[in-house]
Short mmCIF file of C-alpha atoms in Angstrom, two decimals:
data_model
loop_
_atom_site.label_atom_id
_atom_site.label_comp_id
_atom_site.label_asym_id
_atom_site.label_seq_id
_atom_site.Cartn_x
_atom_site.Cartn_y
_atom_site.Cartn_z
CA MET A 86 150.78 63.31 19.59
CA ALA A 87 147.51 64.73 20.75
CA ARG A 88 146.85 65.02 24.54
CA ARG A 89 144.22 62.77 25.79
CA GLY A 90 141.36 64.60 27.64
CA LYS A 91 140.58 64.01 31.33
CA SER A 92 138.26 61.25 32.03
CA PHE A 93 134.84 61.89 33.53
CA THR A 94 135.91 60.08 36.68
CA THR A 95 138.93 62.34 37.11
CA ILE A 96 136.83 65.41 36.68
CA LEU A 97 134.41 64.19 39.33
CA LYS A 98 137.27 63.50 41.77
CA GLN A 99 138.75 66.97 41.21
CA ALA A 100 135.36 68.56 41.77
CA ALA A 101 134.92 66.57 44.98
CA ARG A 102 138.38 67.60 46.22
CA GLU A 103 137.64 71.25 45.44
CA ALA A 104 134.28 71.04 47.24
CA GLU A 105 135.98 69.50 50.28
CA ARG A 106 138.63 72.25 50.31
CA SER A 107 135.84 74.90 50.14
CA ARG A 108 133.96 73.21 52.95
CA LYS A 109 137.06 73.15 55.14
CA ARG A 110 137.81 76.80 54.37
CA ALA A 111 134.22 77.73 55.30
CA GLU A 112 134.47 75.68 58.52
CA ARG A 113 137.79 77.36 59.43
CA GLU A 114 136.25 80.78 58.79
CA ARG A 115 133.14 79.87 60.86
CA VAL A 116 135.31 78.68 63.77
CA GLN A 117 137.48 81.80 63.53
CA LYS A 118 134.41 84.04 63.61
CA LEU A 119 132.96 82.08 66.53
CA ASN A 120 136.22 82.36 68.49
CA ALA A 121 136.39 86.07 67.69
CA MET A 122 132.84 86.50 68.97
CA LYS A 123 133.68 84.61 72.16
CA ARG A 124 136.76 86.79 72.70
CA GLU A 125 134.61 89.89 72.19
CA GLN A 126 132.02 88.55 74.65
CA VAL A 127 134.71 87.82 77.26
CA LYS A 128 136.17 91.27 76.72
CA ALA A 129 132.72 92.91 76.98
CA GLU A 130 131.92 90.92 80.13
CA LYS A 131 135.22 92.04 81.70
CA GLU A 132 134.47 95.64 80.79
CA TYR A 133 130.94 95.29 82.18
CA GLN A 134 132.19 93.79 85.47
CA LYS A 135 134.86 96.48 85.65
CA GLN A 136 132.19 99.17 85.17
CA LEU A 137 129.96 97.53 87.77
CA GLN A 138 132.82 97.44 90.26
CA LYS A 139 133.62 101.08 89.51
CA GLU A 140 129.99 102.09 90.04
CA TYR A 141 129.81 99.99 93.22
CA VAL A 142 132.89 101.69 94.64
CA GLU A 143 131.67 105.16 93.62
CA SER A 144 128.24 104.42 95.12
CA ASN A 145 129.78 103.41 98.46
CA GLN A 146 132.11 106.41 98.40
CA ASN A 147 129.16 108.73 97.72
CA TYR A 148 127.14 107.03 100.46
CA ALA A 149 129.96 107.53 102.96
CA LYS A 150 130.36 111.16 101.90
CA THR A 151 126.61 111.86 102.02
CA THR A 152 126.16 110.15 105.40
CA LYS A 153 129.02 112.17 106.87
CA GLU A 154 127.66 115.44 105.42
CA ASN A 155 124.13 114.66 106.67
CA ALA A 156 125.43 114.11 110.21
CA GLU A 157 127.42 117.35 110.07
CA ASN A 158 124.47 119.28 108.63
CA GLN A 159 122.14 117.93 111.30
CA ARG A 160 124.50 118.93 114.11
CA ASN A 161 124.95 122.39 112.55
CA THR A 162 121.18 122.72 112.30
CA PHE A 163 120.82 121.77 115.98
CA PHE A 164 123.35 124.46 116.92
CA LYS A 165 121.03 127.05 115.36
CA ILE A 166 117.76 125.19 115.73
CA ALA A 167 115.68 128.35 116.15
CA ASN A 168 116.51 129.33 112.56
CA HIS A 169 115.16 126.05 111.20
CA ILE A 170 111.78 125.75 112.91
CA HIS A 171 108.86 127.22 110.96
CA ILE A 172 105.11 127.67 111.17
CA LYS A 173 102.58 128.95 108.67
CA ASN A 174 101.54 132.57 108.98
CA LYS A 175 97.86 132.16 109.78
CA ILE A 176 96.45 129.76 112.38
CA SER A 177 92.72 129.76 113.01
CA LEU A 178 90.25 127.51 114.74
CA LEU A 179 88.08 128.06 111.68
CA ASP A 180 90.65 126.08 109.66
CA GLN A 181 88.89 123.02 111.06
CA ILE A 182 85.66 123.90 109.27
CA ARG A 183 84.70 120.97 107.10
CA GLU A 184 84.11 121.58 103.41
CA ASP A 185 84.12 117.97 102.29
CA THR A 186 81.25 116.72 100.16
CA PHE A 187 79.25 113.53 100.10
CA ASP A 188 81.00 111.53 97.39
CA GLU A 189 79.14 108.24 97.56
CA GLU A 190 77.77 107.43 94.11
CA ARG A 191 74.00 107.62 93.66
CA PRO A 192 72.43 104.21 93.03
CA GLU A 193 71.41 103.56 89.44
CA ILE A 194 68.35 101.61 88.38
CA SER A 195 68.89 98.55 86.26
CA VAL A 196 67.95 98.92 82.60
CA LYS A 197 64.38 97.80 82.06
CA THR A 198 64.23 94.66 79.95
CA VAL A 199 61.69 94.76 77.08
CA PHE A 200 60.99 92.02 74.54
CA PRO A 201 59.73 93.26 71.15
CA LYS A 202 56.32 91.91 70.18
CA PRO A 203 56.46 89.53 67.21
CA GLU A 204 54.81 90.81 64.02
CA TYR A 205 52.73 88.85 61.54
CA LYS A 206 53.76 89.58 57.96
CA GLU A 207 52.19 88.10 54.85
CA THR A 208 54.47 86.89 52.09
CA PHE A 209 53.70 86.53 48.46
CA MET A 210 53.48 82.74 48.80
CA SER A 211 51.22 82.86 51.87
CA LYS A 212 48.83 85.07 50.01
CA ILE A 213 48.35 82.63 47.15
CA ILE A 214 48.80 79.27 48.92
CA PRO A 215 46.37 78.59 51.83
CA SER A 216 48.52 75.83 53.40
CA ILE A 217 51.51 78.11 53.70
CA LYS A 218 49.29 80.79 55.19
CA ARG A 219 47.97 78.36 57.81
CA LYS A 220 51.47 77.27 58.78
CA LYS A 221 52.59 80.87 59.02
CA LYS A 222 49.64 81.74 61.29
CA ILE A 223 50.33 78.75 63.52
CA GLN A 224 53.99 79.80 63.82
CA TYR A 225 53.00 83.39 64.59
CA GLU A 226 50.53 82.34 67.31
CA LYS A 227 53.25 80.15 68.85
CA GLU A 228 55.72 83.08 68.89
CA LEU A 229 53.04 85.40 70.31
CA LYS A 230 52.30 82.97 73.12
CA GLU A 231 56.01 82.64 73.97
CA TRP A 232 56.34 86.42 73.93
CA LYS A 233 53.47 86.82 76.42
CA VAL A 234 55.10 84.27 78.77
CA LYS A 235 58.40 86.15 78.58
CA CYS A 236 56.70 89.46 79.23
CA GLU A 237 54.99 88.13 82.34
CA GLY A 238 58.33 86.85 83.70
CA ILE A 239 60.27 90.02 82.95
CA LYS A 240 57.49 92.19 84.36
CA ALA A 241 58.04 90.66 87.81
CA ALA A 242 61.82 91.04 87.47
CA ASN A 243 61.49 94.69 86.43
CA GLU A 244 59.17 95.40 89.35
CA GLU A 245 61.63 93.75 91.77
CA ASN A 246 64.53 95.79 90.30
CA LEU A 247 62.51 98.96 90.75
CA ARG A 248 61.68 98.06 94.35
CA VAL A 249 65.34 97.34 95.18
CA PHE A 250 66.41 100.58 93.49
CA ASN A 251 63.90 102.64 95.47
CA GLU A 252 65.12 101.09 98.73
CA GLU A 253 68.78 101.72 97.86
CA LEU A 254 67.98 105.26 96.78
CA LYS A 255 66.20 105.96 100.05
CA ILE A 256 69.14 104.61 102.06
CA TRP A 257 71.56 106.68 99.96
CA GLU A 258 69.49 109.84 100.41
CA ASN A 259 69.32 109.26 104.18
CA ARG A 260 73.09 108.81 104.32
CA LYS A 261 73.55 111.98 102.33
CA ILE A 262 71.25 113.94 104.63
CA SER A 263 73.02 112.51 107.70
CA PHE A 264 76.42 113.42 106.23
CA TYR A 265 75.52 117.06 105.70
CA ASP A 266 73.63 117.28 109.01
CA GLU A 267 76.69 115.94 110.82
CA ARG A 268 78.98 118.32 108.91
CA GLU A 269 76.77 121.29 109.73
CA LYS A 270 76.63 120.27 113.39
CA TYR A 271 80.41 119.92 113.52
CA ASN A 272 80.98 123.26 111.77
CA LYS A 273 78.62 125.00 114.19
CA SER A 274 80.60 123.56 117.10
CA ILE A 275 83.81 124.95 115.56
CA GLU A 276 82.20 128.36 115.06
CA GLU A 277 80.99 128.34 118.66
CA LEU A 278 84.49 127.32 119.79
CA ASN A 279 85.95 130.22 117.79
CA ASN A 280 83.48 132.62 119.41
CA ARG A 281 84.53 131.37 122.85
CA TYR A 282 88.16 131.78 121.84
CA ASN A 283 87.50 135.42 120.91
CA LYS A 284 86.19 135.83 124.46
CA ASN A 285 89.36 134.20 125.89
CA LYS A 286 87.52 131.19 127.28
CA LYS A 287 89.78 128.55 128.79
CA GLU A 288 89.01 125.45 126.69
CA ALA A 289 88.89 127.47 123.44
CA VAL A 290 92.24 129.18 124.07
CA GLU A 291 93.78 125.81 124.92
CA GLU A 292 92.46 124.25 121.72
CA TYR A 293 93.74 127.18 119.67
CA PHE A 294 97.27 126.80 121.02
CA GLU A 295 97.11 123.06 120.45
CA LEU A 296 96.54 123.91 116.79
CA VAL A 297 99.55 126.21 116.91
CA LEU A 298 101.79 123.52 118.42
CA ASP A 299 100.58 120.91 115.94
CA ALA A 300 101.35 123.27 113.03
CA ILE A 301 105.03 123.72 113.94
CA GLU A 302 107.35 122.25 111.30
CA PHE A 303 110.59 120.75 112.64
CA PRO A 304 113.60 120.08 110.40
CA TYR A 305 114.16 116.53 111.67
CA GLU A 306 112.15 113.69 113.14
CA GLY A 307 112.47 113.18 116.88
CA LEU A 308 112.21 116.87 117.79
CA GLU A 309 108.43 117.06 118.00
CA GLY A 310 107.43 116.05 121.52
CA ASP A 311 104.21 115.17 123.30
CA TYR A 312 102.75 118.02 125.28
CA ASP A 313 100.02 119.16 127.62
CA LEU A 314 98.93 122.74 128.18
CA GLU A 315 96.65 124.70 130.47
CA TYR A 316 95.34 128.27 130.24
CA ASN A 317 94.37 130.39 133.22
CA GLU A 318 91.66 132.89 132.25
CA LEU A 319 92.24 135.07 135.28
CA SER A 320 96.03 135.45 135.10
CA LYS A 321 96.23 134.94 131.30
CA ILE A 322 99.11 132.54 131.82
CA LEU A 323 99.63 129.63 129.42
CA VAL A 324 101.48 126.67 130.98
CA LEU A 325 103.06 124.19 128.57
CA ASP A 326 104.52 120.83 129.60
CA TYR A 327 106.63 119.64 126.67
CA VAL A 328 108.57 116.38 126.30
CA LEU A 329 112.06 117.20 125.03
CA PRO A 330 114.16 114.84 122.87
CA ASN A 331 116.79 112.64 124.49
CA ILE A 332 120.48 112.91 123.62
CA ASP A 333 120.15 109.95 121.23
CA VAL A 334 118.68 112.37 118.68
CA ILE A 335 122.20 113.84 118.15
CA PRO A 336 124.09 112.04 115.33
CA ASP A 337 127.57 111.12 116.59
CA LEU A 338 129.17 110.22 113.24
CA LYS A 339 132.28 112.38 112.60
CA ASN A 340 133.67 110.79 109.45
CA MET A 341 132.89 107.85 107.17
CA THR A 342 135.10 106.47 104.41
CA TYR A 343 134.82 103.46 102.16
CA VAL A 344 137.84 101.12 102.16
CA LYS A 345 137.93 99.54 98.72
CA SER A 346 140.51 96.86 99.53
CA ARG A 347 138.39 95.50 102.41
CA ASP A 348 134.99 96.38 100.96
CA GLU A 349 133.88 97.98 104.21
CA PHE A 350 133.12 101.34 105.77
CA ASN A 351 135.42 102.97 108.29
CA GLU A 352 133.68 105.26 110.80
CA THR A 353 134.91 107.70 113.44
CA TYR A 354 132.78 109.53 115.99
CA ILE A 355 132.66 112.85 117.79
CA THR A 356 133.54 112.87 121.46
CA GLU A 357 130.93 112.62 124.18
CA LYS A 358 131.71 116.23 125.15
CA GLN A 359 131.06 117.44 121.61
CA LYS A 360 127.79 115.52 121.53
CA GLU A 361 126.70 117.02 124.86
CA LYS A 362 127.51 120.53 123.62
CA VAL A 363 125.20 120.07 120.62
CA TYR A 364 122.50 118.61 122.89
CA ASN A 365 122.64 121.63 125.23
CA GLU A 366 122.27 124.05 122.33
CA LEU A 367 119.41 122.03 120.88
CA LEU A 368 117.38 121.99 124.11
CA TYR A 369 117.82 125.68 124.91
CA GLY A 370 117.07 126.61 121.31
CA LEU A 371 113.96 124.43 121.19
CA VAL A 372 112.55 125.98 124.35
CA LEU A 373 113.11 129.56 123.18
CA LYS A 374 111.79 128.95 119.66
CA ILE A 375 108.60 127.21 120.79
CA VAL A 376 107.89 130.05 123.22
CA GLU A 377 108.54 132.56 120.43
CA VAL A 378 106.12 130.71 118.12
CA LEU A 379 103.40 130.69 120.77
CA TYR A 380 103.80 134.43 121.43
CA SER A 381 103.75 135.15 117.69
CA LYS A 382 100.27 133.60 117.47
CA VAL A 383 98.75 135.38 120.48
CA GLU A 384 95.54 137.19 119.53
CA ASN A 385 93.06 139.29 121.50
CA ASP A 386 95.59 139.83 124.28
CA SER A 387 94.69 136.34 125.48
CA VAL A 388 98.16 135.41 126.80
CA LYS A 389 100.39 137.72 128.82
CA SER A 390 102.82 135.12 130.10
CA ILE A 391 104.01 131.65 129.10
CA VAL A 392 105.49 128.99 131.36
CA PHE A 393 107.46 126.31 129.50
CA ASN A 394 108.30 123.15 131.45
CA GLY A 395 110.69 120.91 129.51
CA TRP A 396 110.34 117.25 130.48
CA ILE A 397 112.57 114.26 129.84
CA GLU A 398 111.22 110.72 129.52
CA ASN A 399 113.83 107.95 129.49
CA ILE A 400 115.07 104.80 131.18
CA ASN A 401 116.85 105.26 134.49
CA LYS A 402 120.21 103.54 133.97
CA ALA A 403 120.51 102.72 137.68
CA THR A 404 117.11 101.02 138.06
CA GLY A 405 116.18 100.11 134.49
CA ASN A 406 112.77 101.69 135.02
CA GLU A 407 111.06 104.41 133.01
CA GLN A 408 111.29 107.87 134.51
CA SER A 409 109.88 111.31 133.77
CA PHE A 410 111.12 114.58 135.23
CA CYS A 411 111.29 118.30 134.53
CA LEU A 412 114.75 119.25 133.19
CA LEU A 413 114.25 122.98 132.71
CA SER A 414 111.57 125.60 133.29
CA LEU A 415 111.08 129.09 131.88
CA GLN A 416 108.52 131.82 132.57
CA THR A 417 108.42 134.90 130.37
CA LYS A 418 106.21 137.90 129.71
CA LYS A 419 105.20 138.73 126.17
CA GLU A 420 106.63 142.23 126.23
CA ASN A 421 110.01 140.91 127.38
CA PHE A 422 110.17 138.22 124.74
CA ASP A 423 109.02 140.41 121.83
CA VAL A 424 112.31 142.37 121.87
CA ILE A 425 114.47 139.23 121.45
CA ASN A 426 115.99 138.32 118.06
CA LEU A 427 116.54 134.58 118.32
CA GLU A 428 118.56 134.45 115.12
CA GLN A 429 121.38 136.39 116.82
CA VAL A 430 121.36 135.30 120.47
CA ASP A 431 123.35 132.66 122.33
CA TYR A 432 120.59 130.30 123.46
CA LYS A 433 121.95 129.48 126.90
CA THR A 434 122.78 133.12 127.68
CA CYS A 435 119.31 134.19 126.57
CA PHE A 436 117.69 131.46 128.67
CA ARG A 437 119.62 132.61 131.75
CA LYS A 438 118.80 136.29 131.12
CA LEU A 439 115.11 135.37 131.06
CA LYS A 440 115.57 133.78 134.51
CA GLY A 441 115.09 130.24 133.21
CA ILE A 442 115.68 127.42 135.68
CA SER A 443 118.00 124.49 134.92
CA LYS A 444 121.18 122.92 136.21
CA PRO A 445 124.43 124.23 134.63
CA ASN A 446 124.86 121.13 132.45
CA LEU A 447 121.65 119.73 130.99
CA ASN A 448 123.43 116.49 130.12
CA ASP A 449 123.63 115.61 133.83
CA LEU A 450 119.82 115.17 133.64
CA VAL A 451 119.23 116.69 137.07
CA PRO A 452 115.54 117.42 137.72
CA VAL A 453 114.30 120.91 138.60
CA ALA A 454 110.99 122.02 140.06
CA PRO A 455 108.64 123.49 137.42
CA ILE A 456 107.97 127.21 137.93
CA LEU A 457 104.26 126.49 137.56
CA ASN A 458 102.55 123.11 137.39
CA ILE A 459 99.62 122.07 135.24
CA ASN A 460 96.59 120.98 137.24
CA THR A 461 96.97 117.23 137.62
CA GLU A 462 93.23 116.57 137.59
CA ASP A 463 92.45 115.20 134.13
CA LYS A 464 90.38 117.88 132.38
CA ARG A 465 88.89 115.32 130.03
CA PHE A 466 86.66 113.76 132.68
CA ILE A 467 82.95 114.56 132.59
CA ASP A 468 80.05 113.65 134.86
CA ASN A 469 78.84 110.08 134.65
CA VAL A 470 75.46 109.38 133.06
CA GLU A 471 73.42 106.32 134.06
CA ILE A 472 72.21 104.44 130.98
CA GLY A 473 70.82 101.16 132.34
CA ASP A 474 67.11 102.07 132.38
CA LYS A 475 67.24 103.62 128.92
CA ILE A 476 68.26 100.54 126.97
CA GLU A 477 65.77 97.94 128.12
CA GLY A 478 64.48 96.03 125.11
CA ILE A 479 66.39 98.06 122.50
CA ASN A 480 69.06 97.25 119.95
CA ILE A 481 72.47 98.35 121.30
CA ALA A 482 73.69 98.78 117.71
CA ASN A 483 71.18 101.64 117.30
CA ILE A 484 71.77 103.73 120.43
CA ASP A 485 73.42 107.14 120.35
CA TRP A 486 77.22 106.84 120.36
CA LYS A 487 77.51 109.05 123.44
CA ASP A 488 75.05 106.80 125.28
CA PHE A 489 77.08 103.81 124.15
CA GLU A 490 80.25 105.27 125.71
CA HIS A 491 78.40 105.95 128.99
CA LEU A 492 76.98 102.42 128.87
CA ILE A 493 80.46 100.90 128.56
CA ARG A 494 81.69 102.98 131.51
CA GLU A 495 78.70 101.89 133.56
CA LEU A 496 79.23 98.25 132.59
CA PHE A 497 82.90 98.23 133.61
CA GLN A 498 82.04 100.01 136.87
CA LYS A 499 79.61 97.16 137.67
CA GLU A 500 82.08 94.49 136.60
CA PHE A 501 84.80 95.71 138.97
CA GLU A 502 82.87 97.59 141.66
CA ASN A 503 83.88 95.11 144.37
CA ASP A 504 87.57 95.80 143.69
CA GLY A 505 87.44 99.53 144.47
CA VAL A 506 87.85 100.36 140.79
CA GLU A 507 86.82 103.81 139.51
CA VAL A 508 85.78 104.33 135.88
CA LYS A 509 85.49 107.83 134.40
CA THR A 510 84.10 108.96 131.06
CA THR A 511 86.05 111.50 129.00
CA GLN A 512 84.79 114.40 126.92
CA ALA A 513 83.33 113.62 123.53
CA SER A 514 86.01 115.51 121.59
CA ARG A 515 89.80 115.72 121.48
CA ASP A 516 90.19 112.78 123.88
CA GLY A 517 93.12 111.21 122.07
CA GLY A 518 91.23 108.00 121.40
CA VAL A 519 90.13 107.61 125.04
CA ASP A 520 86.42 107.14 125.80
CA ALA A 521 86.84 106.09 129.43
CA ILE A 522 89.65 105.59 131.92
CA MET A 523 89.57 102.94 134.63
CA PHE A 524 91.71 103.22 137.77
CA ASP A 525 92.42 100.03 139.71
CA PRO A 526 94.07 100.72 143.12
CA ASP A 527 95.34 97.16 143.52
CA PRO A 528 99.16 97.43 144.06
CA ILE A 529 99.86 94.23 142.10
CA LYS A 530 97.39 93.93 139.23
CA GLY A 531 96.06 97.48 139.26
CA GLY A 532 96.88 100.59 137.30
CA LYS A 533 95.38 102.79 134.64
CA TYR A 534 93.26 101.16 131.93
CA ILE A 535 92.28 102.91 128.69
CA ILE A 536 88.82 101.96 127.40
CA GLN A 537 87.67 102.74 123.87
CA ALA A 538 84.08 102.08 122.77
CA LYS A 539 83.13 101.68 119.12
CA ARG A 540 79.47 101.29 118.29
CA TYR A 541 80.10 99.82 114.82
CA ASN A 542 77.92 97.83 112.47
CA ASN A 543 80.89 96.80 110.35
CA LEU A 544 84.14 95.04 111.18
CA VAL A 545 86.53 97.16 113.28
CA GLY A 546 89.71 97.71 111.27
CA ILE A 547 93.17 96.89 112.59
CA SER A 548 94.09 100.59 112.43
CA ALA A 549 91.78 101.22 115.41
CA VAL A 550 93.57 98.48 117.37
CA ARG A 551 96.99 99.94 116.50
CA ASP A 552 95.78 103.41 117.52
CA LEU A 553 94.68 102.07 120.91
CA TYR A 554 98.10 100.49 121.41
CA GLY A 555 99.73 103.87 120.75
CA THR A 556 97.31 105.58 123.13
CA VAL A 557 98.14 103.08 125.89
CA HIS A 558 101.81 104.01 125.55
CA ASN A 559 101.12 107.75 125.36
CA GLU A 560 98.90 107.63 128.45
CA GLY A 561 101.38 105.49 130.40
CA ALA A 562 98.54 103.02 130.96
CA THR A 563 98.69 99.42 132.13
CA LYS A 564 96.31 98.08 129.54
CA GLY A 565 93.93 99.02 126.73
CA ILE A 566 90.43 97.60 126.18
CA LEU A 567 88.56 97.99 122.88
CA VAL A 568 84.81 97.26 123.01
CA THR A 569 82.58 97.06 119.94
CA THR A 570 79.08 95.98 118.99
CA SER A 571 80.48 94.23 115.91
CA ASP A 572 83.69 92.19 115.69
CA PHE A 573 87.39 92.31 114.80
CA GLY A 574 89.33 90.76 111.93
CA ALA A 575 91.89 87.96 112.23
CA ASP A 576 94.73 90.46 111.81
CA SER A 577 93.51 92.38 114.87
CA TYR A 578 93.41 89.29 117.06
CA GLU A 579 96.90 88.36 115.81
CA PHE A 580 98.18 91.88 116.58
CA VAL A 581 97.11 91.84 120.26
CA LYS A 582 98.58 88.43 121.08
CA ASP A 583 101.72 89.74 122.79
CA LYS A 584 100.43 93.18 123.77
CA PRO A 585 98.56 94.62 126.81
CA LEU A 586 95.32 94.85 124.83
CA THR A 587 91.94 93.14 125.18
CA LEU A 588 89.34 92.99 122.40
CA ILE A 589 85.66 92.62 123.39
CA ASN A 590 83.37 91.92 120.44
CA GLY A 591 79.59 92.11 120.24
CA SER A 592 79.09 88.57 121.54
CA ASN A 593 81.34 89.17 124.57
CA LEU A 594 79.64 92.52 125.20
CA LEU A 595 76.19 90.95 125.14
CA SER A 596 77.32 88.34 127.68
CA LEU A 597 78.62 91.04 130.02
CA LEU A 598 75.37 93.01 129.70
CA GLN A 599 73.31 89.93 130.54
CA LYS A 600 75.64 89.11 133.43
CA HIS A 601 74.83 92.48 135.01
CA ASN A 602 71.06 92.20 134.47
CA TYR A 603 70.52 94.55 131.54
CA LYS A 604 67.06 93.39 130.50
CA ASN A 605 66.12 92.31 126.96
CA VAL A 606 69.14 93.95 125.37
CA ARG A 607 70.20 92.76 121.95
CA ILE A 608 72.71 93.54 119.21
CA ASP A 609 71.30 93.38 115.69
CA LEU A 610 73.89 94.72 113.24
CA LYS A 611 71.63 94.41 110.20
CA GLU A 612 68.97 96.51 111.86
CA GLY A 613 71.62 99.00 112.94
CA LYS A 614 72.79 99.65 109.38
#
């Protein structure tokens, strides 16, 4: 009996079942792959976090190790500080010679605008058809008329551009001439200073050794101190008052480790005695090395002896007030110091052998009397110059800057003359940002006031205000006053809010001048430019 074939319906059902089975297999495979990918992602994330944690731990361990080594290295350096202080071989006053060039770009004239003149061109059709020719001529005449109007307009614009260019060029050329004139004048003053130095003149020798001190390279911040020096032409003695670092400059870290379980650093410290020992070595070594550097740069037999007075400036723990005193003093002769090899000596023993003066333990901070004092009269002061009669009816923004400084001194003297105040003008160069100093004897509100005068035609930058604030601190002054013919920016006024600084702009200055009967004075910044 022959088998009966499958019906079409059966075949369709089988095909549907097979398709469903394939779909489910594909879905299972897709889910399996997705789960495998998720597992791989979780595994990779764990490995990544594990690596991050490892790097974090290693970074902290390295930081602890490096910090410990840096502290040890710094203390070791302080023990032999004389071996780590350097200065370039050649120091010369002529190093200050200016070689800069005027780099302001020359003004450029605007490109002259030119409109091309329209041209009349005959066409084949205009030659044979009169109406077309007439239309073409009418169009040409219209274009020609428009061109002439444009030319007239652009001619005026081109002439104005040329006029503006010529004015800008003249201003630029004047600035260039002024730049090189000022540079030449400055360089001549340096050459004259160098000539005076070669003749062992007081102010020139002092400036030379200021260059030497400023050129010293210290291995760590906090070692370079403020200083004052004085040269005696007759005795050829150089006296240096130098502010020494306080004991806080010594790092007290002995060991640092990173504790992984607590995610924190564990620190131990050297004893106070160990810290004081390093501090003693540092101070004696600094004194000897600075003296050695100064002797190494002596030329023309200008200095035969150096007096080094080492000063300490700190807060008195008993009173809470600032104090300044001489901690050690040393006088040497060049021939005695030249035979010393600082790389091999014990600093304290060497200091004692040279008859240096200090208490046995520098850490006790016991003052000593300097072997030789610097003259306390401020050498920056110069004779006062009366300006009042010279400025009647003129623009203050145009007067010579030296006259402006004398004017400000004179103005403040008038403002406070009934209070017994004395105002002195300083020298025009190397005044540390001080143009005048005012002394008020009043025991309550008085003190030392630093005055800086800036005859500016542009806005005074905040850097000048910050510099004055630093100068007030360096001078130990009560207050700083910055006077200008122009004005200050908002950031400057914000900066002085909580500081002992006063800003006097051009408007305030003009009011003060009028208050003290300076006749017909004015401040015109545009004219001053």
